[in-house]
Coordinates of C-alpha atoms in Angstrom, one line a residue:
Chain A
X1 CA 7.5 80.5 49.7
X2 CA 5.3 77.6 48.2
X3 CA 2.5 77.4 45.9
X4 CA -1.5 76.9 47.2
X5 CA -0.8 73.4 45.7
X6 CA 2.5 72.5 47.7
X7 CA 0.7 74.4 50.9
X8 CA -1.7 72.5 51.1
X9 CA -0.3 68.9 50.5
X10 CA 2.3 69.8 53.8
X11 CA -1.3 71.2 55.5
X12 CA -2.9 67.7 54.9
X13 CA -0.1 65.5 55.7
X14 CA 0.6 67.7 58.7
X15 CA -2.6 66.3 60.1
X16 CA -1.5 62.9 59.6
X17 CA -0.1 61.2 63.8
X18 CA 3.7 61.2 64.2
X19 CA 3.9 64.3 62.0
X20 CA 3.7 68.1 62.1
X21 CA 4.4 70.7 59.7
X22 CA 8.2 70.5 60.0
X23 CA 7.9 66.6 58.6
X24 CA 5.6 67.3 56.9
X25 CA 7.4 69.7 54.6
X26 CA 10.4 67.2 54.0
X27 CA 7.9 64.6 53.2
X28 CA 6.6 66.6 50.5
X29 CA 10.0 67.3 49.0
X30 CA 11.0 64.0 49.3
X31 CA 7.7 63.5 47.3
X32 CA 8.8 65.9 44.8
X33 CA 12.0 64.4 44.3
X34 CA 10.9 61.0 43.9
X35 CA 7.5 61.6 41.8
X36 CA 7.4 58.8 39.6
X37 CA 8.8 56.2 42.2
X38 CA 7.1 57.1 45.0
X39 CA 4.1 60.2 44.7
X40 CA 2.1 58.6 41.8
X41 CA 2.2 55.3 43.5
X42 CA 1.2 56.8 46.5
X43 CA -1.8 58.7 45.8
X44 CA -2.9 55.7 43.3
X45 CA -2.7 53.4 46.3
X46 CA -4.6 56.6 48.5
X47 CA -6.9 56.6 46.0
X48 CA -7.9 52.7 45.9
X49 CA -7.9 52.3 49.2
X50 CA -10.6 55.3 49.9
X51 CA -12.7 53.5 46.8
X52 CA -12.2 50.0 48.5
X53 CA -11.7 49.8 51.6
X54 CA -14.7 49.5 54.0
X55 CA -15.6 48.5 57.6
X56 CA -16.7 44.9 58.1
X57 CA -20.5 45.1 58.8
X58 CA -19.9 42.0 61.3
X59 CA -16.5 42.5 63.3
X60 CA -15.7 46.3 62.2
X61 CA -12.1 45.4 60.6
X62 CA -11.1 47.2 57.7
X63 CA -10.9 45.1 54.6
X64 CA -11.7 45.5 50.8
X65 CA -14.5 42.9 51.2
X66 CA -17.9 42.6 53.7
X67 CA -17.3 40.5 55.6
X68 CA -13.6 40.6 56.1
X69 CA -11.0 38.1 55.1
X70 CA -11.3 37.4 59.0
X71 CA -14.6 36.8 59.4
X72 CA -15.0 34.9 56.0
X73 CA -12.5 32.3 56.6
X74 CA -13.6 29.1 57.4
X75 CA -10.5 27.6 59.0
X76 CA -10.7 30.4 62.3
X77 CA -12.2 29.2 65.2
X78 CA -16.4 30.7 65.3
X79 CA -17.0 29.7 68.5
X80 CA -14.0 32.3 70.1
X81 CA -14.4 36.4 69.8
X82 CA -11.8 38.4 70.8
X83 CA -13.4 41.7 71.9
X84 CA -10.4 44.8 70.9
X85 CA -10.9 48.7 71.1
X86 CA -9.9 49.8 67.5
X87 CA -8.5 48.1 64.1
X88 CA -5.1 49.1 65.6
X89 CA -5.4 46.6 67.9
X90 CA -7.1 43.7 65.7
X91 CA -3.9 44.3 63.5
X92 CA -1.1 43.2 66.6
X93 CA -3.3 40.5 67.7
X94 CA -3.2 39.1 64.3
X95 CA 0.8 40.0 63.9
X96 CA 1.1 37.6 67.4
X97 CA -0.5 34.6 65.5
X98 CA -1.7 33.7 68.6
X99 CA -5.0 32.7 68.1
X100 CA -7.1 31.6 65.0
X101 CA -10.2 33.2 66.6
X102 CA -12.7 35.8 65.3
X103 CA -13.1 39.6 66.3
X104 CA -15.2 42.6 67.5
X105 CA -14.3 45.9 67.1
X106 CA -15.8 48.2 69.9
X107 CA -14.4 51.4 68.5
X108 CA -13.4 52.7 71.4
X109 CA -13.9 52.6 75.2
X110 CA -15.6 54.6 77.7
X111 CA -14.8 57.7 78.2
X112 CA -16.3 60.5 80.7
X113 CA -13.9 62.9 79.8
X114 CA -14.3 62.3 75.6
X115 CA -17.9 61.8 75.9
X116 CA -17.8 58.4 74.6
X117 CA -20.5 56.3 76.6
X118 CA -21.7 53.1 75.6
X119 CA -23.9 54.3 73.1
X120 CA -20.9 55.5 71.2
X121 CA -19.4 51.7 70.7
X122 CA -20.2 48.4 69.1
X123 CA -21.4 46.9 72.3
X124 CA -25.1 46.2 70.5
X125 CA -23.6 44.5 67.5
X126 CA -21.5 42.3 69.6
X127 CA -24.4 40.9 71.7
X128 CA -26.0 40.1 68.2
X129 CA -23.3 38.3 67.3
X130 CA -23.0 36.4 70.6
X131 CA -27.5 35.8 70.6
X132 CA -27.0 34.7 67.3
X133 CA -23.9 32.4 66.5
X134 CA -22.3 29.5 68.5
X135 CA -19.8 31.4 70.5
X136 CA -18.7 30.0 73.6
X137 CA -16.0 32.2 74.4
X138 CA -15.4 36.0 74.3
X139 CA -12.0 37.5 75.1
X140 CA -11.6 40.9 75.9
X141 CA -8.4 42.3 74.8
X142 CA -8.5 45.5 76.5
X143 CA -6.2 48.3 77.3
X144 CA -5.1 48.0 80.8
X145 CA -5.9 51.0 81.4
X146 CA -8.5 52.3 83.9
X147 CA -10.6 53.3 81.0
X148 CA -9.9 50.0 79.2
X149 CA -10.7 48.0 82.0
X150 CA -14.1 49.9 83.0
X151 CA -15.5 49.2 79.5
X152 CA -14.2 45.1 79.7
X153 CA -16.1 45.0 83.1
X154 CA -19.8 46.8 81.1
X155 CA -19.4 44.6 78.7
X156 CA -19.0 41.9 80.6
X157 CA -22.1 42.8 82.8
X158 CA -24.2 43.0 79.3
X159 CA -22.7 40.0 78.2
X160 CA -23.7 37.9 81.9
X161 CA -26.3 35.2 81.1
X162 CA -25.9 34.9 77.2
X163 CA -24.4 31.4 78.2
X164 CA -20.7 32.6 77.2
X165 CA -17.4 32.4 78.7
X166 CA -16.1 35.9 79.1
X167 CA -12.4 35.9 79.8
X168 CA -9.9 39.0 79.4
X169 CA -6.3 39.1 78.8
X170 CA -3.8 38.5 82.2
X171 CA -1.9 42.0 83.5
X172 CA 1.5 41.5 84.6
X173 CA 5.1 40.9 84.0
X174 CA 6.0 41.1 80.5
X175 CA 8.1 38.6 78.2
X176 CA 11.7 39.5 79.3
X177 CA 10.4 42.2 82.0
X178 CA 13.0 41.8 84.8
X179 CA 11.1 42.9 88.7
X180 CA 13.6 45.7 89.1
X181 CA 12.5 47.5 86.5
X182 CA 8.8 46.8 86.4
X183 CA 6.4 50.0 87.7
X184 CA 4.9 49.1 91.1
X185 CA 1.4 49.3 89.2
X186 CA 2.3 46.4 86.7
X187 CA 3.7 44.5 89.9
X188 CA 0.4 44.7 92.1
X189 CA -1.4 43.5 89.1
X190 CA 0.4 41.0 88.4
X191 CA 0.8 39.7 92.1
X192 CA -2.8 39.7 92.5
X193 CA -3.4 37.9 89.2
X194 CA -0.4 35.0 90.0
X195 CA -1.2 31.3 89.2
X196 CA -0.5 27.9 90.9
X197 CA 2.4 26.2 89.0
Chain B
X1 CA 7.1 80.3 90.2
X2 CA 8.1 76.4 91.5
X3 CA 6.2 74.0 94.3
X4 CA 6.4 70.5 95.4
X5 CA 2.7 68.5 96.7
X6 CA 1.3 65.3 96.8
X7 CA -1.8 64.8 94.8
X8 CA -4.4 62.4 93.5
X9 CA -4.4 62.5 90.0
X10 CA -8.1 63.5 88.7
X11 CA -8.0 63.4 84.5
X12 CA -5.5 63.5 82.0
X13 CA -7.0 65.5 78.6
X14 CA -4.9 65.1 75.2
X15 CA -3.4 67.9 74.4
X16 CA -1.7 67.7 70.6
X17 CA -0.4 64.4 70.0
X18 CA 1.6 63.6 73.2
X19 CA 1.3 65.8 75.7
X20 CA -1.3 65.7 78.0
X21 CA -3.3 68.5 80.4
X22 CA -3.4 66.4 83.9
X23 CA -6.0 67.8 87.4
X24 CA -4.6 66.8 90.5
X25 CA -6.0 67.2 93.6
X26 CA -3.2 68.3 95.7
X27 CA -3.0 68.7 99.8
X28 CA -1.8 71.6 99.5
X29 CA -2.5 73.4 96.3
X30 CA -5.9 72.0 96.1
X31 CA -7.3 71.0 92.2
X32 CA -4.3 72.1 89.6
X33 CA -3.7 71.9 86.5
X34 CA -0.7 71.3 84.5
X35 CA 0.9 70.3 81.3
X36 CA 2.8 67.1 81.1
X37 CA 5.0 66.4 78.1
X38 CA 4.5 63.4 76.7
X39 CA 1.8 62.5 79.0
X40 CA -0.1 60.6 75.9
X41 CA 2.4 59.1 75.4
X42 CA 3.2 55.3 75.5
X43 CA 5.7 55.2 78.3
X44 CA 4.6 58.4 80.2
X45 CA 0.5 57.7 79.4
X46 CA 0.3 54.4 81.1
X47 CA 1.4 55.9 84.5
X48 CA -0.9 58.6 84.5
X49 CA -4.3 57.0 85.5
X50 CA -7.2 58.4 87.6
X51 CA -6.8 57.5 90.9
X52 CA -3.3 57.3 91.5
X53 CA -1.3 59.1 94.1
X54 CA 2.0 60.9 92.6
X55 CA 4.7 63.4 94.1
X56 CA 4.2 66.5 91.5
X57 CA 6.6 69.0 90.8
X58 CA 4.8 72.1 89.6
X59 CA 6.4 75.0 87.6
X60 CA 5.9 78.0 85.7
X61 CA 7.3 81.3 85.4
X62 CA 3.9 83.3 86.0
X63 CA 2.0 82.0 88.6
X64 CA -1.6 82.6 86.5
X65 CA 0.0 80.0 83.8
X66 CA -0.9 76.7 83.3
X67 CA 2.7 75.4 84.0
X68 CA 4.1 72.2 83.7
X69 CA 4.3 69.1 86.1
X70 CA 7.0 66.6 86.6
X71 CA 5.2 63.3 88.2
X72 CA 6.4 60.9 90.2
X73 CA 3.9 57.9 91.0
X74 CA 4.0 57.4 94.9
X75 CA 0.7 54.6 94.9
X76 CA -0.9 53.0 91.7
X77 CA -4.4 52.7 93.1
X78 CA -6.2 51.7 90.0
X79 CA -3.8 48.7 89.2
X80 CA -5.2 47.1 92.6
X81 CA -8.5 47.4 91.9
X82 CA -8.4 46.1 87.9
X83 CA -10.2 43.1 88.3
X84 CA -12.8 44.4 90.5
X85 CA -15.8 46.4 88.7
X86 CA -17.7 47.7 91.4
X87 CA -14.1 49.2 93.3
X88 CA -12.7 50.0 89.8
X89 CA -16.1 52.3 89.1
X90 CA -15.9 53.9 92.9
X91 CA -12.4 55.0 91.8
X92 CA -13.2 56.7 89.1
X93 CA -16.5 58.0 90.4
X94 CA -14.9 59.4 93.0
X95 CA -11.8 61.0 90.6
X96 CA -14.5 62.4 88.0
X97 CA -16.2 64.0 91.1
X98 CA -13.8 65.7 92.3
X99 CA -12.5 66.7 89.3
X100 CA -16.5 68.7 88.6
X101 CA -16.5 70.0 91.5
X102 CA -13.6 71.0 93.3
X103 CA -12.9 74.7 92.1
X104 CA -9.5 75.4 90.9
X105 CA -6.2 76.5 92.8
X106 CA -7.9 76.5 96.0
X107 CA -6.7 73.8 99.0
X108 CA -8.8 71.7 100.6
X109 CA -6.5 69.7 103.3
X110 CA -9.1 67.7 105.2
X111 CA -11.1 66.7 102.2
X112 CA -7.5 65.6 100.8
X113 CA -7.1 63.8 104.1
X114 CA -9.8 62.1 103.9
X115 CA -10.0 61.0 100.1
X116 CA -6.5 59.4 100.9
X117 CA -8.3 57.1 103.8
X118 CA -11.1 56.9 101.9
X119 CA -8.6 55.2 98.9
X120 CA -6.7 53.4 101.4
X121 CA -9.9 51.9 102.7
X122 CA -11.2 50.7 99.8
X123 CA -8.3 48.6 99.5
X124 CA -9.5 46.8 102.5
X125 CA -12.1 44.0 102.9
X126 CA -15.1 46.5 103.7
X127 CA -18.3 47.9 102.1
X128 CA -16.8 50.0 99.3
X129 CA -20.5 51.3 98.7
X130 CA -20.9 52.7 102.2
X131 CA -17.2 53.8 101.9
X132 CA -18.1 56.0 99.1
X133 CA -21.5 57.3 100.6
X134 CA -19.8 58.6 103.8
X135 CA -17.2 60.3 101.7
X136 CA -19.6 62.3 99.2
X137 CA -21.1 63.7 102.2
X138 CA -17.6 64.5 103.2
X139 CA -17.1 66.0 99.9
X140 CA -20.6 68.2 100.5
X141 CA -19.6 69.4 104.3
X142 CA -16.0 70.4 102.6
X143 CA -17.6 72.6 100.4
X144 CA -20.7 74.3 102.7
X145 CA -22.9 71.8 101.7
X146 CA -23.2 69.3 104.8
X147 CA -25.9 67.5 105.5
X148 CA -26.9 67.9 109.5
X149 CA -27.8 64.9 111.2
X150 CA -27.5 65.8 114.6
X151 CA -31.0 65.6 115.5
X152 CA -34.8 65.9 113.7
X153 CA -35.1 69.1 111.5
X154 CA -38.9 69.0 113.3
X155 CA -39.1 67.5 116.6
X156 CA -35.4 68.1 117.9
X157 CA -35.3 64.3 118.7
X158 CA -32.2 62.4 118.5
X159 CA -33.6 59.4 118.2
X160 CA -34.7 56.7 115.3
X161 CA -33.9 59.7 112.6
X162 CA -34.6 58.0 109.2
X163 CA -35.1 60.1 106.8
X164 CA -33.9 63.3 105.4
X165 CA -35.3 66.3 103.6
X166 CA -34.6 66.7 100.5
X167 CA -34.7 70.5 101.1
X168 CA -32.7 71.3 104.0
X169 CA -30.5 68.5 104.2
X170 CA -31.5 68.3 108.1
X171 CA -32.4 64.7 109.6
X172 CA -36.1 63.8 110.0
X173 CA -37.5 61.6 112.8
X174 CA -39.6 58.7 112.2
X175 CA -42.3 60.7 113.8
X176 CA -41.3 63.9 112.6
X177 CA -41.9 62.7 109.2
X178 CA -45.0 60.5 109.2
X179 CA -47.0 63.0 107.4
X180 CA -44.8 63.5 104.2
X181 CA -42.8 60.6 104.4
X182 CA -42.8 59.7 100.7
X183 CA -41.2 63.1 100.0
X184 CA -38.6 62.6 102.4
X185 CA -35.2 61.4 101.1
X186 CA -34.0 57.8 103.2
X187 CA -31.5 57.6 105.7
X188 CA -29.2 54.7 105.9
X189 CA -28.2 54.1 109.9
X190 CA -24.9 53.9 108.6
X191 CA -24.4 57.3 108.5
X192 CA -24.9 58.2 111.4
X193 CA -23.3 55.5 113.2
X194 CA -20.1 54.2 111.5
X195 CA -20.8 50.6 113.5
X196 CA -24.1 50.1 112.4
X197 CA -24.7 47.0 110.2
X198 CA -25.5 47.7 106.7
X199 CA -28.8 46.4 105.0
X200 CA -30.0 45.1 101.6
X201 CA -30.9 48.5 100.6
X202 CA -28.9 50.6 102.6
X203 CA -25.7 51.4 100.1
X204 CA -28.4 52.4 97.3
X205 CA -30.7 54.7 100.0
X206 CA -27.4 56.7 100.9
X207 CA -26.2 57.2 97.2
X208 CA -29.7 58.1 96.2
X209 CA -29.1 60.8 99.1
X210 CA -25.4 62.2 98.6
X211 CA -26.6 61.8 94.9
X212 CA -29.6 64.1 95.4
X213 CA -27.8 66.4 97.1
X214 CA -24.5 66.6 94.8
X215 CA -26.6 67.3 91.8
X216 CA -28.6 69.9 93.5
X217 CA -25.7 72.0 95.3
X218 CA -22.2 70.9 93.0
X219 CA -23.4 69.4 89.8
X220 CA -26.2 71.1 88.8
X221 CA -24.8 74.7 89.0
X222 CA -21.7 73.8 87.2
X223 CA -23.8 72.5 84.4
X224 CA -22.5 69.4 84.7
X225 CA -25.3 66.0 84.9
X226 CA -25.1 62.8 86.3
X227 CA -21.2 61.3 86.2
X228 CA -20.8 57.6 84.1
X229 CA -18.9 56.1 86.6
X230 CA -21.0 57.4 89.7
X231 CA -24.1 55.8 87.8
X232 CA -22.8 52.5 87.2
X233 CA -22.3 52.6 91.0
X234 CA -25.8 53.0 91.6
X235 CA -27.2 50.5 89.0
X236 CA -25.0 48.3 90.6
X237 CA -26.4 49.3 94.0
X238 CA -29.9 48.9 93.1
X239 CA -29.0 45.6 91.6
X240 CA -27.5 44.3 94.8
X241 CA -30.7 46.2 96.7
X242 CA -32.7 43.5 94.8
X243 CA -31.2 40.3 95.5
X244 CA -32.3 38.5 98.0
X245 CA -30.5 37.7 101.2
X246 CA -27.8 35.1 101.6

């Protein structure tokens, strides 16, 4: 039906989350259609980022420089780390704007089932950076998941007696949550973490 | 081919890019599997977390089939336990266990009885070490593995038993032991006798025990090794083992 060059563009962007070969196929015609608007831009910008992009030595962001813009810019806040599972969720912290502090990416968290112990994430690096620099703080923005919240409490047991805060982020009622609708999960968490006013 | 049980959900393995393959340990269907659509998902992920006691719908239209489950979340365990590490990691010591060992489609009702106390229990203000100790060797005497200590393996005594072997899984007497002692595996009182106050030392003697005897009769033979979670509760144990008394 389609050439080995078509094939295997849809086989490769098949692979890609949020689409399978069905999507994949009308975004290659869509490609098609729009080649000089849209597919040579594309696989230019493809093509730079695999050339520049790299993984910050220091935090693990991806950014065309080492050290990242993050990590390079003077004005954020060195003695704060917030501690995040993947880039993914570097990227919605930093969409918040809610805090001008520094990062750590563990990549990943443990996992028995995935075989991802804690050999497998950044864990060393972060206690380098924690030995070495003035941080006072360290914020783990965790999944709250049982997986998430397994690896905050390890690294907060490696991070016990480095002379740091270790904080993580509250569990509870969301920003317009209304109780009716809330799991019972998210409303035992956040009864047991509730807060004088 | 269509049931309804109550289970304790074990894992949850990604299967494409949302669905999910969930174990549950059901009362009465014992450890099933079964696909979940969506199940790594966002909304229907965040539910699905080791630990937790749902209502599952099972169906399929063979019975050998995998199937697929409808869930509905009857108790959220792990969201109690959260900000506690040492109950967060018996949870899911306790889920990843069963979840090697327990063989497939077949019940076990009184081990399911008894996980459910055992998660309602750690919920409470008690040992949650000892809690877990007593229900491995629950988890042993459900599947022909139980440790006996009635009485001495070689005197018959029923009295100041303190160790056990590491062979037969039979008590051992103070006396009956004094001549290999340091091959004989330790016996927290606490095992024997539910009342019995528990010592510096105690929590990490009886996982050392259930862990000996786990690996030896479950683990080993499924190929399976030590479990993460079940050996961050026994660093922890030893930790605690070490500090001195308040």
């Amino acid at each position: 039906m389609t050439g080995p060059e078509l094939a295997r563009l849809i086989q490769l962007l098949a692979r890609l989350p949020g689409l399978g070969p069905r999507s994949a196929r009308r975004a290659v015609l869509d490609l098609m259609r729009r080649r000089e608007q849209l597919m040579l831009p594309l696989a230019e910008a493809l093509r730079e980022a695999a050339e520049k992009v790299v993984a910050c030595r220091s935090c693990g962001n991806l950014d065309t420089t080492d050290p990242c813009a993050i990590c390079a810019d003077p004005r954020r806040e060195p003695g704060t780390l917030v501690v995040v599972e993947d880039v993914g969720d570097l990227w919605a912290i930093e969409r918040s704007g809610a805090t001008r502090a520094r990062y750590h990416v563990l990549g990943g968290v443990l996992s028995a089932l995935d075989g991802i112990g804690p050999d497998d994430l950044d864990i060393a690096g972060l206690l380098r950076r924690v030995r070495d620099g003035a941080v006072g703080e360290v914020i783990l923005a965790l999944n709250a998941t049982v997986e998430g919240q397994t690896t905050a409490h390890y690294v907060a047991d490696r991070l016990a007696g480095l002379g740091c805060r270790v904080t993580r982020l509250a569990h509870g009622v969301p920003v317009g949550g209304e109780l009716d609708y809330l799991d019972d999960g998210t409303l035992i968490a956040a009864l047991k973490s509730r807060r004088s006013l | 081919m269509e049931w309804t049980d109550e289970g304790l959900i074990l894992s949850r393995r990604r299967l494409g890019e949302t669905d999910a393959v969930v174990a549950l340990f059901t009362r009465d269907h014992g450890r099933h599997l079964g696909l979940i659509r969506g199940g790594a998902g966002r909304r229907r992920g965040a539910s699905l977390q080791p630990g937790s006691i749902a209502v599952a719908r099972w169906r399929a239209r063979l019975e050998e089939q995998l199937g697929t489950f409808a869930l509905e979340i009857l108790v959220p365990t792990a969201a109690a336990f959260m900000d506690d590490a040492g109950r967060l990691d018996i949870l899911v010591a306790a889920a990843e266990l069963l979840d090697a060992v327990l063989p497939e489609r077949q019940p076990h009702r009184e081990l399911y009885d008894a996980t459910r106390a055992f998660l309602d229990a750690l919920d409470e203000d008690v040992p949650a070490g000892a809690l877990l100790v007593r229900w491995e060797a629950g988890v042993l005497a459900a599947l022909g593995f139980g440790l006996d200590l009635s009485c001495c393996a070689a005197t018959g005594s029923t009295e100041d038993l303190v160790h056990v072997s590491p062979r037969s899984g039979r008590a051992v007497s103070r006396v009956g032991g004094r001549l290999h002692a340091d091959r004989l595996l330790a016996l927290p009182p606490f095992l024997r006798d539910p009342g019995a106050a528990i010592a510096a030392g105690d929590v990490a003697a009886g996982l050392v025990l259930t862990g000996h005897f786990l690996s030896r009769h479950l683990l080993a033979p499924a190929g399976r090794q030590d479990l993460p979670a079940r050996v961050r509760v026994v660093e922890r144990a030893a930790r605690m083992a070490r500090l001195p008394a308040p």
